[in-house]
C-alpha cells in the first residue's frame, strides 16, 4: 500500500521515489558487494593506529598477577598485535567509535543486515519467479529455524582464526547468497538456502565476538547498540528503494 508506506516512512519513501531509473537490484547488488568486500579488505590491510595508552596506576608495577616478571615490561611487545589490542580496548569510547576497525565493521554490518532482511523478505518471490509452486518456500520455513545447528561450528571458527578472519568467511557466504539469487535455477536455490542458513546463524554472534575481541567489555553494550542502530538505518532506507522497485515493475 503506497499511501500507507508514505505516511509511515516519509523519508524512506522520498529516497525511493527520487532514486534514478535503472536496474536497481543489479545496482544495489553490485555496489553492496563492493562496499562489503572493500570494508572487509580494510580490516585485513589497514594498519592499526597507535591509540593512546591509559596512564599506569601507582600499584600496577607491583601487581605480580599482571605479568610473569615485573623486571621485563617489554615482554608483551613480542606479540605484534598485543600493544594495539590492549590500547584500543582501554581507549575512551570516542576513540573506539572513531577507530578504523569499528567504522569498517559498521559498514560491513549494514550490508549484512540488508542482505539478511532482504533475502527473508524476497525469498518466496524469488522462488516463485524461478518456478516454485510453493513447495520450496514451505520447506524453507522449516529449514530456517535449524540455523542453530551451524552455531557451534561458527563459534569454533571464530575462536580458531579470530573475529576478523571469521568476518571474512561470513562475508563470503553473504556474497555467495547474493549472487546465487541472481541465477534463474530453482535447484540452485537449495544451495542458496544452505549458505543463507550458515550466514544467518553467524551474524549476531559475529558482531558480539568482534566487539569483545577488539574493544573489550567496558563499552560493549554501547558499541553493539551503535552497530545495530546503523544496521537498522540501512534497512530503513533500503525500504524506499524496494518501494521504487515495486512501483517500477508493477507499472
Short mmCIF file of C-alpha atoms in Angstrom, two decimals, residues 15-150:
data_model
loop_
_atom_site.label_atom_id
_atom_site.label_comp_id
_atom_site.label_asym_id
_atom_site.label_seq_id
_atom_site.Cartn_x
_atom_site.Cartn_y
_atom_site.Cartn_z
CA UNK A 15 14.63 8.34 -1.16
CA UNK A 16 12.91 5.60 -3.15
CA UNK A 17 10.85 7.99 -5.26
CA UNK A 18 13.79 10.09 -6.42
CA UNK A 19 16.17 7.19 -6.97
CA UNK A 20 17.49 7.22 -10.56
CA UNK A 21 15.71 4.97 -13.04
CA UNK A 22 17.86 1.97 -13.92
CA UNK A 23 18.22 -1.63 -12.82
CA UNK A 24 18.02 -1.09 -9.07
CA UNK A 25 18.55 -4.64 -7.91
CA UNK A 26 21.67 -5.04 -10.02
CA UNK A 27 22.89 -1.65 -8.81
CA UNK A 28 22.33 -2.45 -5.15
CA UNK A 29 23.80 -5.92 -5.52
CA UNK A 30 26.94 -4.67 -7.25
CA UNK A 31 27.69 -1.69 -5.02
CA UNK A 32 26.63 -3.57 -1.91
CA UNK A 33 29.15 -6.30 -2.66
CA UNK A 34 31.80 -3.67 -3.47
CA UNK A 35 31.20 -1.96 -0.11
CA UNK A 36 31.21 -5.29 1.72
CA UNK A 37 34.45 -6.50 0.15
CA UNK A 38 36.16 -3.11 0.47
CA UNK A 39 35.36 -2.86 4.18
CA UNK A 40 36.50 -6.45 4.74
CA UNK A 41 39.76 -5.76 2.91
CA UNK A 42 40.22 -2.70 5.09
CA UNK A 43 40.00 -4.82 8.25
CA UNK A 44 42.76 -7.06 6.94
CA UNK A 45 45.04 -4.49 5.30
CA UNK A 46 44.79 -1.17 7.13
CA UNK A 47 47.41 -0.85 9.87
CA UNK A 48 46.13 -0.30 13.36
CA UNK A 49 46.62 3.19 14.74
CA UNK A 50 48.66 3.80 17.90
CA UNK A 51 45.80 4.56 20.25
CA UNK A 52 46.84 6.36 23.45
CA UNK A 53 47.59 4.08 26.35
CA UNK A 54 45.91 4.79 29.69
CA UNK A 55 48.08 6.13 32.48
CA UNK A 56 49.50 3.39 34.66
CA UNK A 57 48.15 3.22 38.19
CA UNK A 58 50.63 3.52 41.08
CA UNK A 59 50.09 -0.11 42.08
CA UNK A 60 50.32 -1.57 38.59
CA UNK A 61 54.08 -2.13 38.76
CA UNK A 62 53.83 -4.11 41.96
CA UNK A 63 50.96 -6.37 40.95
CA UNK A 64 52.51 -9.79 40.18
CA UNK A 65 49.34 -11.17 38.63
CA UNK A 66 49.59 -8.84 35.64
CA UNK A 67 52.96 -10.09 34.43
CA UNK A 68 55.16 -13.10 34.88
CA UNK A 69 58.06 -10.83 35.70
CA UNK A 70 57.91 -7.14 36.59
CA UNK A 71 61.51 -6.74 35.51
CA UNK A 72 60.62 -7.43 31.84
CA UNK A 73 57.84 -4.97 30.91
CA UNK A 74 58.69 -5.31 27.24
CA UNK A 75 57.78 -8.99 27.05
CA UNK A 76 54.27 -8.36 25.75
CA UNK A 77 55.65 -6.41 22.79
CA UNK A 78 56.85 -9.70 21.34
CA UNK A 79 53.23 -10.24 20.31
CA UNK A 80 52.77 -7.81 17.38
CA UNK A 81 49.05 -7.41 18.00
CA UNK A 82 49.18 -7.04 21.76
CA UNK A 83 50.01 -3.31 22.19
CA UNK A 84 47.33 -2.02 19.82
CA UNK A 85 44.74 -4.52 21.00
CA UNK A 86 45.20 -3.54 24.63
CA UNK A 87 45.26 0.19 23.95
CA UNK A 88 42.10 0.01 21.83
CA UNK A 89 40.31 -2.00 24.48
CA UNK A 90 41.28 0.52 27.13
CA UNK A 91 40.77 3.63 24.99
CA UNK A 92 37.91 6.05 25.53
CA UNK A 93 34.53 5.41 23.94
CA UNK A 94 35.07 8.28 21.49
CA UNK A 95 38.35 6.80 20.25
CA UNK A 96 36.74 3.39 19.90
CA UNK A 97 33.82 4.79 17.89
CA UNK A 98 36.16 6.66 15.52
CA UNK A 99 38.65 3.81 15.10
CA UNK A 100 39.05 2.18 11.70
CA UNK A 101 38.10 -1.33 12.89
CA UNK A 102 34.82 -0.05 14.30
CA UNK A 103 33.90 2.14 11.31
CA UNK A 104 34.66 -0.63 8.84
CA UNK A 105 32.68 -3.17 10.83
CA UNK A 106 29.69 -0.80 10.90
CA UNK A 107 29.81 -0.68 7.08
CA UNK A 108 30.05 -4.48 6.97
CA UNK A 109 27.18 -4.89 9.43
CA UNK A 110 24.92 -2.56 7.45
CA UNK A 111 25.49 -4.62 4.32
CA UNK A 112 25.00 -7.92 6.14
CA UNK A 113 21.79 -6.75 7.82
CA UNK A 114 20.40 -5.57 4.48
CA UNK A 115 21.17 -8.96 2.96
CA UNK A 116 19.62 -10.83 5.87
CA UNK A 117 16.32 -8.94 5.84
CA UNK A 118 16.28 -8.56 2.07
CA UNK A 119 16.50 -12.30 1.49
CA UNK A 120 13.91 -13.07 4.16
CA UNK A 121 11.51 -10.59 2.58
CA UNK A 122 12.06 -11.65 -1.03
CA UNK A 123 12.72 -15.38 -0.73
CA UNK A 124 9.21 -16.50 -1.68
CA UNK A 125 9.04 -14.09 -4.61
CA UNK A 126 12.43 -15.25 -5.89
CA UNK A 127 11.46 -18.92 -5.69
CA UNK A 128 8.10 -18.26 -7.33
CA UNK A 129 9.79 -16.35 -10.13
CA UNK A 130 12.08 -19.33 -10.78
CA UNK A 131 9.16 -21.77 -10.99
CA UNK A 132 8.45 -22.87 -7.42
CA UNK A 133 4.82 -23.76 -6.75
CA UNK A 134 5.17 -23.10 -3.04
CA UNK A 135 6.86 -26.37 -2.07
CA UNK A 136 10.38 -24.99 -1.66
CA UNK A 137 9.10 -21.94 0.15
CA UNK A 138 7.22 -24.25 2.51
CA UNK A 139 10.37 -26.24 3.28
CA UNK A 140 12.33 -23.01 3.74
CA UNK A 141 10.04 -22.19 6.65
CA UNK A 142 11.07 -25.46 8.32
CA UNK A 143 14.76 -25.22 7.47
CA UNK A 144 15.28 -21.64 8.66
CA UNK A 145 14.85 -22.37 12.42
CA UNK A 146 17.56 -25.03 12.06
CA UNK A 147 20.12 -22.26 11.65
CA UNK A 148 21.11 -23.01 15.25
CA UNK A 149 22.96 -26.11 14.01
CA UNK A 150 25.97 -24.30 12.46
#
